[in-house]
Structure formats: structure tokens, C-alpha cells
mmCIF file of C-alpha atoms in Angstrom:
data_model
loop_
_atom_site.group_PDB
_atom_site.id
_atom_site.type_symbol
_atom_site.label_atom_id
_atom_site.label_comp_id
_atom_site.label_asym_id
_atom_site.label_seq_id
_atom_site.Cartn_x
_atom_site.Cartn_y
_atom_site.Cartn_z
ATOM 1 C CA MET A 1 -2.282 20.972 -32.473
ATOM 2 C CA ARG A 2 0.660 20.830 -30.084
ATOM 3 C CA ILE A 3 2.110 17.628 -28.707
ATOM 4 C CA ARG A 4 4.603 16.375 -26.126
ATOM 5 C CA ARG A 5 5.592 13.021 -24.663
ATOM 6 C CA CYS A 6 3.955 11.896 -21.407
ATOM 7 C CA THR A 7 5.911 12.867 -18.321
ATOM 8 C CA VAL A 8 6.918 9.427 -16.930
ATOM 9 C CA LEU A 9 7.743 6.730 -19.480
ATOM 10 C CA PHE A 10 9.820 3.563 -19.234
ATOM 11 C CA LEU A 11 10.511 1.076 -22.023
ATOM 12 C CA GLU A 12 10.932 -2.596 -21.144
ATOM 13 C CA PRO A 13 12.338 -5.264 -23.484
ATOM 14 C CA ARG A 14 10.354 -8.262 -22.208
ATOM 15 C CA GLU A 15 10.915 -11.915 -23.024
ATOM 16 C CA GLU A 16 8.052 -14.393 -22.672
ATOM 17 C CA VAL A 17 8.673 -18.144 -22.525
ATOM 18 C CA ASP A 18 6.060 -20.716 -23.550
ATOM 19 C CA PHE A 19 5.943 -24.477 -23.975
ATOM 20 C CA ASP A 20 6.733 -25.529 -27.554
ATOM 21 C CA LEU A 21 5.832 -29.145 -28.396
ATOM 22 C CA GLU A 22 7.430 -29.001 -31.837
ATOM 23 C CA SER A 23 10.722 -27.883 -30.332
ATOM 24 C CA LEU A 24 10.583 -30.739 -27.836
ATOM 25 C CA LEU A 25 9.825 -33.355 -30.512
ATOM 26 C CA THR A 26 12.719 -32.179 -32.665
ATOM 27 C CA GLY A 27 15.245 -32.445 -29.861
ATOM 28 C CA GLY A 28 15.062 -28.877 -28.596
ATOM 29 C CA ALA A 29 14.416 -27.547 -25.119
ATOM 30 C CA GLY A 30 10.646 -27.553 -25.633
ATOM 31 C CA LEU A 31 10.434 -23.803 -25.174
ATOM 32 C CA SER A 32 9.664 -20.862 -27.417
ATOM 33 C CA ARG A 33 10.832 -17.366 -26.589
ATOM 34 C CA THR A 34 9.120 -14.189 -27.732
ATOM 35 C CA ARG A 35 10.608 -10.746 -27.243
ATOM 36 C CA ARG A 36 8.710 -7.497 -27.458
ATOM 37 C CA TRP A 37 8.981 -3.893 -26.296
ATOM 38 C CA LEU A 38 6.471 -2.525 -23.809
ATOM 39 C CA ALA A 39 5.932 1.109 -22.877
ATOM 40 C CA LEU A 40 5.123 1.646 -19.180
ATOM 41 C CA ALA A 41 3.614 5.027 -18.325
ATOM 42 C CA ALA A 42 2.712 5.999 -14.753
ATOM 43 C CA HIS A 43 -0.522 7.779 -15.757
ATOM 44 C CA LEU A 44 -1.904 4.767 -17.671
ATOM 45 C CA ASP A 45 -3.657 1.693 -16.313
ATOM 46 C CA ALA A 46 -2.057 -0.741 -18.748
ATOM 47 C CA GLU A 47 1.198 -1.267 -20.587
ATOM 48 C CA VAL A 48 1.392 -0.490 -24.324
ATOM 49 C CA GLU A 49 3.273 -2.585 -26.863
ATOM 50 C CA VAL A 50 5.421 -0.505 -29.208
ATOM 51 C CA ASP A 51 7.618 -1.281 -32.193
ATOM 52 C CA ALA A 52 10.900 0.284 -33.309
ATOM 53 C CA PRO A 53 9.422 3.291 -35.180
ATOM 54 C CA HIS A 54 7.200 4.132 -32.208
ATOM 55 C CA ARG A 55 10.174 3.894 -29.838
ATOM 56 C CA GLU A 56 12.259 6.171 -32.009
ATOM 57 C CA LEU A 57 9.528 8.811 -32.202
ATOM 58 C CA LEU A 58 8.955 8.705 -28.442
ATOM 59 C CA GLY A 59 12.675 9.220 -27.942
ATOM 60 C CA ARG A 60 12.656 12.338 -30.095
ATOM 61 C CA LEU A 61 9.699 14.026 -28.379
ATOM 62 C CA SER A 62 10.231 16.211 -25.327
ATOM 63 C CA PRO A 63 8.228 15.430 -22.175
ATOM 64 C CA GLY A 64 8.348 19.086 -21.108
ATOM 65 C CA GLU A 65 8.265 21.246 -24.221
ATOM 66 C CA TRP A 66 5.255 21.444 -26.526
ATOM 67 C CA GLN A 67 5.868 21.290 -30.266
ATOM 68 C CA GLU A 68 3.597 21.654 -33.242
ATOM 69 C CA ALA A 69 2.399 18.349 -34.635
ATOM 70 C CA ASP A 70 2.878 19.552 -38.193
ATOM 71 C CA SER A 71 6.625 19.851 -37.507
ATOM 72 C CA LEU A 72 6.857 16.055 -37.860
ATOM 73 C CA ASP A 73 7.633 14.463 -41.202
ATOM 74 C CA ALA A 74 5.118 12.309 -43.047
ATOM 75 C CA GLU A 75 6.352 9.010 -41.602
ATOM 76 C CA GLU A 76 6.270 10.326 -38.030
ATOM 77 C CA SER A 77 2.827 11.863 -38.541
ATOM 78 C CA ALA A 78 1.483 8.444 -39.508
ATOM 79 C CA LEU A 79 2.575 7.077 -36.122
ATOM 80 C CA LEU A 80 1.414 10.050 -34.089
ATOM 81 C CA ALA A 81 -2.294 9.230 -33.980
ATOM 82 C CA GLU A 82 -1.586 5.772 -32.519
ATOM 83 C CA LEU A 83 0.668 7.222 -29.820
ATOM 84 C CA ILE A 84 -1.908 9.883 -28.912
ATOM 85 C CA ASP A 85 -4.662 7.249 -28.697
ATOM 86 C CA SER A 86 -2.498 5.104 -26.414
ATOM 87 C CA GLY A 87 -1.714 8.040 -24.098
ATOM 88 C CA LEU A 88 2.050 7.911 -24.641
ATOM 89 C CA VAL A 89 1.905 11.238 -26.483
ATOM 90 C CA ILE A 90 -0.185 14.079 -25.078
ATOM 91 C CA ALA A 91 -2.049 16.492 -27.371
ATOM 92 C CA ASP A 92 -3.423 19.880 -26.332
ATOM 93 C CA ASP A 93 -6.588 19.606 -28.420
ATOM 94 C CA GLY A 94 -9.746 17.719 -27.493
ATOM 95 C CA ARG A 95 -8.451 14.264 -28.418
ATOM 96 C CA ARG A 96 -7.898 11.893 -25.512
ATOM 97 C CA ALA A 97 -8.463 14.620 -22.924
ATOM 98 C CA ALA A 98 -8.553 12.016 -20.127
ATOM 99 C CA HIS A 99 -4.953 11.038 -20.881
ATOM 100 C CA ARG A 100 -3.904 14.678 -20.776
ATOM 101 C CA GLU A 101 -5.681 15.252 -17.444
ATOM 102 C CA ARG A 102 -4.077 12.197 -15.829
ATOM 103 C CA ASP A 103 -0.646 13.213 -17.130
ATOM 104 C CA GLU A 104 -1.109 16.721 -15.717
ATOM 105 C CA VAL A 105 -2.033 15.302 -12.300
ATOM 106 C CA LEU A 106 1.173 13.285 -12.370
ATOM 107 C CA ARG A 107 3.242 16.315 -13.387
ATOM 108 C CA ALA A 108 1.731 18.426 -10.610
ATOM 109 C CA GLY A 109 2.546 15.765 -8.025
ATOM 110 C CA HIS A 110 6.350 16.161 -8.301
ATOM 111 C CA TRP A 111 6.868 12.384 -8.324
ATOM 112 C CA TRP A 112 10.314 10.864 -8.701
ATOM 113 C CA PRO A 113 9.717 8.887 -11.934
ATOM 114 C CA PRO A 114 10.858 5.396 -10.744
ATOM 115 C CA ALA A 115 8.713 5.740 -7.602
ATOM 116 C CA ALA A 116 5.685 6.757 -9.663
ATOM 117 C CA MET A 117 6.198 3.748 -11.895
ATOM 118 C CA MET A 118 6.630 1.304 -9.016
ATOM 119 C CA HIS A 119 3.628 2.710 -7.162
ATOM 120 C CA ARG A 120 1.418 2.436 -10.221
ATOM 121 C CA LEU A 121 2.412 -1.071 -11.262
ATOM 122 C CA ALA A 122 2.377 -2.653 -7.779
ATOM 123 C CA ARG A 123 -1.336 -2.059 -7.170
ATOM 124 C CA TRP A 124 -3.747 -5.016 -7.010
ATOM 125 C CA GLU A 125 -7.365 -5.248 -8.077
ATOM 126 C CA GLY A 126 -9.790 -8.069 -7.270
ATOM 127 C CA LEU A 127 -7.053 -10.428 -6.090
ATOM 128 C CA ASP A 128 -7.897 -13.156 -3.571
ATOM 129 C CA SER A 129 -4.456 -13.755 -2.088
ATOM 130 C CA VAL A 130 -5.728 -16.415 0.318
ATOM 131 C CA SER A 131 -7.196 -18.586 -2.433
ATOM 132 C CA ARG A 132 -3.984 -18.201 -4.410
ATOM 133 C CA MET A 133 -1.862 -19.288 -1.431
ATOM 134 C CA GLU A 134 -4.121 -22.266 -0.808
ATOM 135 C CA ALA A 135 -4.065 -23.292 -4.470
ATOM 136 C CA ASN A 136 -0.262 -23.146 -4.460
ATOM 137 C CA GLU A 137 -0.070 -24.996 -1.119
ATOM 138 C CA MET A 138 1.893 -22.167 0.486
ATOM 139 C CA THR A 139 -0.183 -21.341 3.558
ATOM 140 C CA THR A 140 2.063 -22.676 6.342
ATOM 141 C CA ALA A 141 5.731 -22.338 7.207
ATOM 142 C CA ALA A 142 6.182 -26.036 6.438
ATOM 143 C CA ASP A 143 4.608 -25.468 2.999
ATOM 144 C CA LEU A 144 6.998 -22.601 2.311
ATOM 145 C CA ARG A 145 9.987 -24.702 3.386
ATOM 146 C CA ARG A 146 8.902 -27.571 1.150
ATOM 147 C CA LYS A 147 8.245 -25.353 -1.888
ATOM 148 C CA LEU A 148 11.042 -22.812 -1.578
ATOM 149 C CA GLY A 149 13.715 -24.602 0.399
ATOM 150 C CA PRO A 150 15.176 -23.211 3.619
ATOM 151 C CA PRO A 151 15.178 -19.420 4.079
ATOM 152 C CA PRO A 152 18.308 -17.365 4.735
ATOM 153 C CA THR A 153 19.526 -17.788 8.313
ATOM 154 C CA HIS A 154 17.317 -16.386 11.047
ATOM 155 C CA ALA A 155 20.266 -14.854 12.981
ATOM 156 C CA PHE A 156 22.945 -13.302 10.809
ATOM 157 C CA GLU A 157 26.513 -13.480 12.125
ATOM 158 C CA ARG A 158 29.480 -11.354 11.032
ATOM 159 C CA LYS A 159 32.016 -12.503 13.630
ATOM 160 C CA ASP A 160 32.982 -15.720 15.421
ATOM 161 C CA ALA A 161 32.172 -16.086 19.113
ATOM 162 C CA PRO A 162 35.567 -14.889 20.462
ATOM 163 C CA ASP A 163 35.148 -11.570 18.622
ATOM 164 C CA ARG A 164 31.731 -10.778 20.052
ATOM 165 C CA VAL A 165 30.959 -8.434 22.951
ATOM 166 C CA PRO A 166 28.340 -9.926 25.322
ATOM 167 C CA LEU A 167 25.686 -7.528 26.599
ATOM 168 C CA PRO A 168 23.862 -7.717 29.935
ATOM 169 C CA ARG A 169 20.267 -8.942 29.956
ATOM 170 C CA ILE A 170 18.061 -6.315 31.598
ATOM 171 C CA ASP A 171 15.013 -7.128 33.695
ATOM 172 C CA GLY A 172 11.944 -5.811 31.898
ATOM 173 C CA ASN A 173 9.412 -3.300 33.158
ATOM 174 C CA GLU A 174 5.735 -2.802 32.326
ATOM 175 C CA PHE A 175 6.556 -1.421 28.897
ATOM 176 C CA ASP A 176 8.645 -4.506 28.111
ATOM 177 C CA ALA A 177 5.731 -6.682 29.190
ATOM 178 C CA MET A 178 3.420 -4.777 26.866
ATOM 179 C CA LEU A 179 5.873 -5.218 23.982
ATOM 180 C CA ALA A 180 5.854 -8.957 24.667
ATOM 181 C CA ARG A 181 2.048 -8.977 24.337
ATOM 182 C CA ARG A 182 2.156 -7.189 20.979
ATOM 183 C CA ALA A 183 1.119 -9.745 18.383
ATOM 184 C CA THR A 184 -0.788 -9.702 15.127
ATOM 185 C CA CYS A 185 -4.402 -10.632 15.775
ATOM 186 C CA ARG A 186 -5.977 -13.058 13.314
ATOM 187 C CA ASN A 187 -8.986 -13.849 15.490
ATOM 188 C CA PHE A 188 -11.330 -10.923 16.017
ATOM 189 C CA ASP A 189 -14.668 -11.123 17.780
ATOM 190 C CA GLY A 190 -16.937 -9.967 15.004
ATOM 191 C CA GLU A 191 -20.000 -10.062 17.251
ATOM 192 C CA ARG A 192 -18.648 -7.917 20.102
ATOM 193 C CA ALA A 193 -19.062 -4.217 19.458
ATOM 194 C CA LEU A 194 -16.221 -1.856 20.261
ATOM 195 C CA PRO A 195 -17.232 1.000 22.604
ATOM 196 C CA LEU A 196 -17.111 4.392 20.915
ATOM 197 C CA THR A 197 -14.824 5.706 23.660
ATOM 198 C CA LEU A 198 -12.234 2.997 22.917
ATOM 199 C CA CYS A 199 -12.456 3.659 19.185
ATOM 200 C CA ALA A 200 -12.042 7.396 19.767
ATOM 201 C CA HIS A 201 -9.104 6.771 22.114
ATOM 202 C CA MET A 202 -7.346 4.671 19.481
ATOM 203 C CA LEU A 203 -7.882 7.263 16.739
ATOM 204 C CA GLN A 204 -6.739 10.077 19.013
ATOM 205 C CA ARG A 205 -3.553 8.266 19.964
ATOM 206 C CA VAL A 206 -2.590 7.063 16.508
ATOM 207 C CA PHE A 207 -3.835 9.626 14.006
ATOM 208 C CA ALA A 208 -4.720 12.859 15.822
ATOM 209 C CA ALA A 209 -2.636 16.017 15.757
ATOM 210 C CA GLN A 210 -1.430 16.728 19.283
ATOM 211 C CA SER A 211 -0.309 20.286 18.510
ATOM 212 C CA GLN A 212 0.331 22.620 15.573
ATOM 213 C CA VAL A 213 3.017 24.977 14.323
ATOM 214 C CA ARG A 214 1.407 27.695 12.204
ATOM 215 C CA VAL A 215 3.918 29.456 9.936
ATOM 216 C CA ASP A 216 1.154 31.206 8.015
ATOM 217 C CA ASP A 217 -2.551 30.679 7.439
ATOM 218 C CA ASP A 218 -1.772 28.295 4.581
ATOM 219 C CA THR A 219 1.381 26.712 6.041
ATOM 220 C CA VAL A 220 0.767 24.544 9.096
ATOM 221 C CA PHE A 221 2.817 21.691 10.522
ATOM 222 C CA LEU A 222 1.391 19.080 12.883
ATOM 223 C CA LYS A 223 2.857 17.224 15.837
ATOM 224 C CA LYS A 224 1.620 13.646 16.220
ATOM 225 C CA HIS A 225 2.681 10.668 18.312
ATOM 226 C CA THR A 226 4.625 9.215 15.371
ATOM 227 C CA PRO A 227 7.552 10.611 13.374
ATOM 228 C CA SER A 228 7.036 11.658 9.776
ATOM 229 C CA GLY A 229 9.397 12.603 6.957
ATOM 230 C CA GLY A 230 9.921 16.369 7.027
ATOM 231 C CA GLY A 231 7.323 16.667 9.797
ATOM 232 C CA LEU A 232 4.681 16.716 7.061
ATOM 233 C CA HIS A 233 2.369 13.898 8.247
ATOM 234 C CA PRO A 234 0.824 13.279 4.812
ATOM 235 C CA THR A 235 -0.839 9.939 5.637
ATOM 236 C CA GLU A 236 -4.618 10.006 6.009
ATOM 237 C CA ALA A 237 -6.753 7.422 7.791
ATOM 238 C CA TYR A 238 -9.803 6.167 5.887
ATOM 239 C CA LEU A 239 -11.958 3.923 8.047
ATOM 240 C CA ILE A 240 -14.171 0.926 7.399
ATOM 241 C CA VAL A 241 -16.303 0.922 10.559
ATOM 242 C CA GLN A 242 -18.124 -2.375 11.042
ATOM 243 C CA ASN A 243 -19.063 -2.734 14.703
ATOM 244 C CA VAL A 244 -18.702 0.276 16.999
ATOM 245 C CA ASP A 245 -21.369 1.227 19.556
ATOM 246 C CA GLY A 246 -23.112 4.441 18.593
ATOM 247 C CA LEU A 247 -21.446 4.683 15.192
ATOM 248 C CA ALA A 248 -23.260 3.704 11.997
ATOM 249 C CA PRO A 249 -21.366 1.083 9.960
ATOM 250 C CA GLY A 250 -19.823 2.520 6.824
ATOM 251 C CA LEU A 251 -16.905 4.394 5.331
ATOM 252 C CA TYR A 252 -15.345 7.405 7.025
ATOM 253 C CA HIS A 253 -12.432 9.806 6.804
ATOM 254 C CA TYR A 254 -10.753 10.802 10.071
ATOM 255 C CA HIS A 255 -9.991 14.525 10.454
ATOM 256 C CA SER A 256 -6.729 14.639 12.361
ATOM 257 C CA VAL A 257 -7.025 18.223 13.631
ATOM 258 C CA ASP A 258 -10.712 18.410 14.567
ATOM 259 C CA HIS A 259 -10.834 14.782 15.816
ATOM 260 C CA VAL A 260 -14.060 14.066 13.941
ATOM 261 C CA LEU A 261 -15.242 11.437 11.472
ATOM 262 C CA GLU A 262 -16.456 12.478 8.040
ATOM 263 C CA ARG A 263 -19.058 10.096 6.628
ATOM 264 C CA LEU A 264 -18.413 9.006 3.038
ATOM 265 C CA PRO A 265 -20.737 7.306 0.521
ATOM 266 C CA ALA A 266 -21.285 3.587 1.048
ATOM 267 C CA PRO A 267 -19.489 1.124 -1.248
ATOM 268 C CA ASP A 268 -21.342 -0.582 -4.094
ATOM 269 C CA GLU A 269 -21.415 -3.877 -2.177
ATOM 270 C CA PRO A 270 -22.150 -5.009 1.390
ATOM 271 C CA LEU A 271 -19.651 -3.563 3.846
ATOM 272 C CA GLU A 272 -18.255 -6.910 5.006
ATOM 273 C CA GLN A 273 -17.759 -7.962 1.374
ATOM 274 C CA PHE A 274 -15.945 -4.707 0.606
ATOM 275 C CA ALA A 275 -13.722 -5.197 3.667
ATOM 276 C CA ARG A 276 -12.705 -8.679 2.538
ATOM 277 C CA ARG A 277 -12.103 -7.470 -1.016
ATOM 278 C CA ALA A 278 -9.965 -4.595 0.286
ATOM 279 C CA LEU A 279 -7.880 -7.118 2.251
ATOM 280 C CA ALA A 280 -7.419 -9.417 -0.755
ATOM 281 C CA GLY A 281 -9.434 -12.212 0.849
ATOM 282 C CA GLN A 282 -7.724 -12.209 4.266
ATOM 283 C CA HIS A 283 -10.848 -13.243 6.162
ATOM 284 C CA TRP A 284 -8.963 -13.467 9.475
ATOM 285 C CA PHE A 285 -8.615 -9.661 9.387
ATOM 286 C CA SER A 286 -11.775 -8.580 7.598
ATOM 287 C CA ASP A 287 -14.164 -8.888 10.546
ATOM 288 C CA ALA A 288 -12.238 -6.474 12.789
ATOM 289 C CA PRO A 289 -14.622 -3.813 14.139
ATOM 290 C CA VAL A 290 -12.500 -0.984 12.687
ATOM 291 C CA LEU A 291 -10.212 -1.078 9.641
ATOM 292 C CA ALA A 292 -7.958 1.888 8.890
ATOM 293 C CA VAL A 293 -6.635 2.437 5.373
ATOM 294 C CA LEU A 294 -3.313 4.306 5.466
ATOM 295 C CA ALA A 295 -3.323 6.556 2.410
ATOM 296 C CA PRO A 296 -0.646 9.228 1.912
ATOM 297 C CA ARG A 297 -1.477 12.498 0.194
ATOM 298 C CA TYR A 298 1.532 12.529 -2.089
ATOM 299 C CA ALA A 299 1.463 16.244 -2.836
ATOM 300 C CA ARG A 300 1.832 17.023 0.880
ATOM 301 C CA SER A 301 5.160 15.152 0.983
ATOM 302 C CA PHE A 302 6.370 15.967 -2.516
ATOM 303 C CA TRP A 303 5.738 19.688 -1.940
ATOM 304 C CA LYS A 304 9.046 19.614 -0.067
ATOM 305 C CA TYR A 305 10.684 16.523 -1.580
ATOM 306 C CA ARG A 306 10.124 17.302 -5.264
ATOM 307 C CA HIS A 307 11.236 14.535 -7.645
ATOM 308 C CA HIS A 308 13.211 13.200 -4.665
ATOM 309 C CA ALA A 309 14.588 9.653 -4.781
ATOM 310 C CA LYS A 310 13.851 9.083 -1.063
ATOM 311 C CA ALA A 311 10.407 10.690 -0.813
ATOM 312 C CA TYR A 312 8.344 7.568 -1.512
ATOM 313 C CA ARG A 313 10.488 5.563 0.914
ATOM 314 C CA ALA A 314 9.688 8.128 3.613
ATOM 315 C CA LEU A 315 5.970 7.588 2.990
ATOM 316 C CA VAL A 316 6.384 3.846 3.455
ATOM 317 C CA LEU A 317 8.214 4.513 6.722
ATOM 318 C CA ASP A 318 5.352 6.775 7.839
ATOM 319 C CA SER A 319 2.890 3.906 7.438
ATOM 320 C CA GLY A 320 5.204 1.649 9.421
ATOM 321 C CA HIS A 321 5.421 4.172 12.257
ATOM 322 C CA LEU A 322 1.645 4.591 12.348
ATOM 323 C CA SER A 323 0.975 0.860 12.353
ATOM 324 C CA GLN A 324 3.399 0.262 15.241
ATOM 325 C CA THR A 325 1.759 3.030 17.275
ATOM 326 C CA LEU A 326 -1.592 1.401 16.522
ATOM 327 C CA TYR A 327 -0.288 -2.010 17.659
ATOM 328 C CA LEU A 328 1.071 -0.674 20.944
ATOM 329 C CA SER A 329 -2.018 1.434 21.633
ATOM 330 C CA ALA A 330 -4.304 -1.516 21.013
ATOM 331 C CA THR A 331 -2.166 -3.812 23.176
ATOM 332 C CA GLU A 332 -2.192 -1.359 26.084
ATOM 333 C CA LEU A 333 -5.994 -1.044 25.827
ATOM 334 C CA GLY A 334 -6.496 -4.822 25.715
ATOM 335 C CA LEU A 335 -7.373 -4.982 22.022
ATOM 336 C CA GLY A 336 -6.037 -6.965 19.095
ATOM 337 C CA ALA A 337 -4.474 -5.289 16.072
ATOM 338 C CA PHE A 338 -3.036 -6.057 12.646
ATOM 339 C CA VAL A 339 -1.397 -4.417 9.649
ATOM 340 C CA THR A 340 -1.063 -5.752 6.110
ATOM 341 C CA SER A 341 0.169 -4.482 2.753
ATOM 342 C CA ALA A 342 -1.449 -7.414 0.904
ATOM 343 C CA ILE A 343 -4.381 -5.271 -0.211
ATOM 344 C CA ASN A 344 -6.365 -4.565 -3.350
ATOM 345 C CA GLU A 345 -5.409 -0.917 -3.776
ATOM 346 C CA VAL A 346 -7.557 -0.342 -6.859
ATOM 347 C CA ASP A 347 -10.702 -1.625 -5.140
ATOM 348 C CA ILE A 348 -9.986 0.566 -2.114
ATOM 349 C CA GLU A 349 -9.460 3.592 -4.350
ATOM 350 C CA HIS A 350 -12.798 2.992 -6.023
ATOM 351 C CA GLY A 351 -14.576 2.487 -2.697
ATOM 352 C CA PHE A 352 -13.262 5.672 -1.084
ATOM 353 C CA GLY A 353 -13.058 7.770 -4.255
ATOM 354 C CA LEU A 354 -9.265 8.177 -4.185
ATOM 355 C CA ASP A 355 -7.062 9.255 -7.075
ATOM 356 C CA PRO A 356 -4.036 6.905 -6.998
ATOM 357 C CA LEU A 357 -1.716 9.605 -8.325
ATOM 358 C CA ALA A 358 -2.774 12.018 -5.577
ATOM 359 C CA GLU A 359 -3.797 9.853 -2.625
ATOM 360 C CA GLY A 360 -3.445 6.077 -2.580
ATOM 361 C CA PRO A 361 -3.455 3.295 0.012
ATOM 362 C CA LEU A 362 -0.180 1.735 1.169
ATOM 363 C CA ALA A 363 -1.472 -0.524 3.949
ATOM 364 C CA VAL A 364 -4.528 -1.426 6.018
ATOM 365 C CA CYS A 365 -4.565 -1.665 9.819
ATOM 366 C CA GLY A 366 -7.344 -2.837 12.091
ATOM 367 C CA PHE A 367 -8.256 -3.198 15.736
ATOM 368 C CA GLY A 368 -10.939 -4.621 17.987
ATOM 369 C CA TRP A 369 -11.705 -7.263 20.586
ATOM 370 C CA ARG A 370 -9.964 -10.599 20.277
ATOM 371 C CA ALA A 371 -12.165 -13.652 19.818
ATOM 372 C CA PRO A 372 -12.523 -15.933 22.875
ATOM 373 C CA GLU A 373 -10.891 -18.808 20.956
ATOM 374 C CA MET A 374 -8.093 -19.032 18.405
ATOM 375 C CA THR A 375 -9.456 -20.600 15.224
ATOM 376 C CA THR A 376 -6.810 -19.148 12.887
ATOM 377 C CA SER A 377 -3.238 -19.694 14.028
ATOM 378 C CA GLU A 378 -1.317 -16.690 15.323
ATOM 379 C CA PHE A 379 2.391 -16.170 15.886
ATOM 380 C CA ASP A 380 2.565 -16.172 19.679
ATOM 381 C CA PRO A 381 5.545 -18.452 20.473
ATOM 382 C CA ALA A 382 6.013 -17.084 24.007
ATOM 383 C CA GLU A 383 2.298 -17.634 24.719
ATOM 384 C CA GLU A 384 1.963 -14.093 25.987
ATOM 385 C CA VAL A 385 -1.463 -13.635 24.394
ATOM 386 C CA TRP A 386 -3.414 -16.856 24.167
ATOM 387 C CA LEU A 387 -2.124 -18.536 27.328
ATOM 388 C CA ARG A 388 -3.150 -15.462 29.286
ATOM 389 C CA THR A 389 -6.555 -15.523 27.572
ATOM 390 C CA ALA A 390 -7.037 -19.186 28.472
ATOM 391 C CA ASP A 391 -5.964 -18.574 32.079
ATOM 392 C CA ALA A 392 -8.373 -15.670 32.379
ATOM 393 C CA SER A 393 -11.221 -17.813 31.017
ATOM 394 C CA GLU A 394 -10.477 -20.604 33.486
ATOM 395 C CA GLU A 395 -10.365 -18.165 36.404
ATOM 396 C CA GLY A 396 -13.680 -16.734 35.301
ATOM 397 C CA ALA A 397 -15.217 -20.210 35.123
ATOM 398 C CA GLU A 398 -13.933 -21.112 38.598
ATOM 399 C CA GLY A 399 -15.274 -17.878 40.031
ATOM 400 C CA ALA A 400 -18.699 -18.599 38.530
#
């Protein structure tokens, strides 16, 4: 049997602090501190506690070169089985084949190790972020101020007034007016279906390839309405369609070249329940007619940026570009839109059948008709959205 260390491994010396009544009664601080070493591996779902002998053996094994297991001494051999079972050491025989397969997927992806680790550990599963905020009384700006104190200044200054250069204020045009109307929608009309033509228009604007550059049959670059690192456009759109005329509710993948929807198997729970779970309980978003999961295909980006320290950052920027295009497109078409990264990635991966090391969600966007009334507060300080809505309703009532 041959062995090697897993490809991405970090060791963390963690300290845990607990209340200690005995310490408090004897004049101490009332705290107990426990220190332990944890192994964090990007291909595993959980951290693994290790002791000094395990750490030393892991440090002596190569992550790239196979070696015969019988080359270890007796003491090391006694530790080897535990490390293979945990997935920290990979064996080329039949034992723990799932660990070996996941490690090979990670190796083939050309991840920069810290990015792989951060991506893996930052994923949520089954979290209800709204309930947590409510339980901690941190749902409003006033709550945050009371709990956390004042935030850093809203307008950062580097120079005193005499050293500043005043700039002219420019009268806005129609595009400026549209930018002023761009606001995150937290009040969707869940009963009003979105016309298929509007849905198709949104998808075409935001996610469709507008043209192609074909270097070879297997090497094609796309031009879209948003910039992308290296011109690679690795981010896919997976849709939760809830209320679109002529389109069956369910899960879809959008094909950016053919401009078609590919129907995927339904989730294991009602669609509206899956949508709320995907959004970590954010009910003010979950009834949007169309939700779009932004999920990069990592190999598409890392094909060029192999083990690159900036590659993952470029993928995050891609999602930001796409979400802003979605916001502006929705605003111009009279729709509401949102984007959030407070999502349950693991639940989304399960629902759409995604491998988190190959293709994983970074954010969820959505769009649809705004509700006629604002029941959940929105950030619209200039009253560009809701005042206009109220005025339009009053004019309609007068005309009737």
C-alpha cells in the first residue's frame, strides 16, 4: 500500500474558554482554558483533532509523492491507520476510497490552498440567520448601534477642508435617474406571475453570451455584458423558478450560449421551503418569482489561474458584477431585485447536485414584481422607489 498526505492541510492551535465555577469560588477569573490542535483539510467536511505524534507524522509525509506504507517505523505505523480513517492521509488501496476521490478532485482543481480552505469552512448548512438575528436583538440599525457601539465613520476623511478640491455637481440624465431607483427589494409580490418574456429578457441581459471567440473547437471564450477575470466567465446561473407564466415551477440551469433552460430534478421538499432554506430564512427574499444562484465552475477559472492567490477573489468580483447588472436590468424593466451572500451553501449544493470543490454557490440573486405595499422595511432614503409607487397608486385611484 502506498500513502501520501492530503493535498491541502492546515493545523490550528485552538483555545476554548469555558465558565469555571471552582475557579471563581477560589478567587480566580472564573474561566477555564483548553488548548488543542485541529487539522483542517479542504476535502473533508469536519475538522480532525490531532495530538503531537500525529502532527509530527503528517509533517513528514509528502502531499505529492507516494511512499510505501511499510517504509514507516513501528511507532508511525501504529498511527497510520487513524490518519487514513480520518482522511488526513490518503492510501491507494481500497480503504477510505471516498477520501481519496475527494482529495483527487481538489488536486485537479488547481486551488490556491488558503482559498480552498476558506471556501470550504465558510459554507453554511441549515442556518436560519433571521431567527438568529431576532434572538440576538440585532435586526435594526438601532439594535446594532446598541449592541456593537457606533460604527466607523460613514465618510472617511484624509485631509482638512482647505486641502480638498471641490468638484462640480453634474445634472443627472436618465441613467442617473435609473441608478437612483436601484434599491434592494424586500417586498416581492408572490402572487403576481412574471411574464416569460420579462424573465427571458432578464436572463439574456445578465447571463447570456453575446458573442464568442473560438480559438479551437475545445477553447472558446465568451463575451457577456459583465466583465470577468481572464474573460473566462466561469459563473453559472442555477434558477429556482417559482412564479413565471408558461414555465413550470422548479429548479433549472441556464445555458448561456443556447439561451435555454435545462430542467433539473425537484428538491426533496416543497419549492418555497427549499427557497427559504437556501436563503437562510430570509423570507423577504424567498418569495421572489425567480431566484438565481451564482455558482462558479472553479476549474474554468483555475485552468488559467492555477494555485493563484488572486483567483478566488476574481470569482467573488464576478458575482458582484453579475448582481449589479441584474439590479440595473431589473430597475430599467420596472422590477425589484436583490442579492445576498447569507445563504446555506450546503443545502443549495444538495438541491442542485453541485460538488462544492468543483462548482459551488457564492451568492443568490432574485427578481420579480414589487409588492403593492411595503411590509418589510427597505433602504430607500431618497424615496425614489416607494414614494413613486404610492403616487402611482393614488393617480390610479383618482383615474378610476
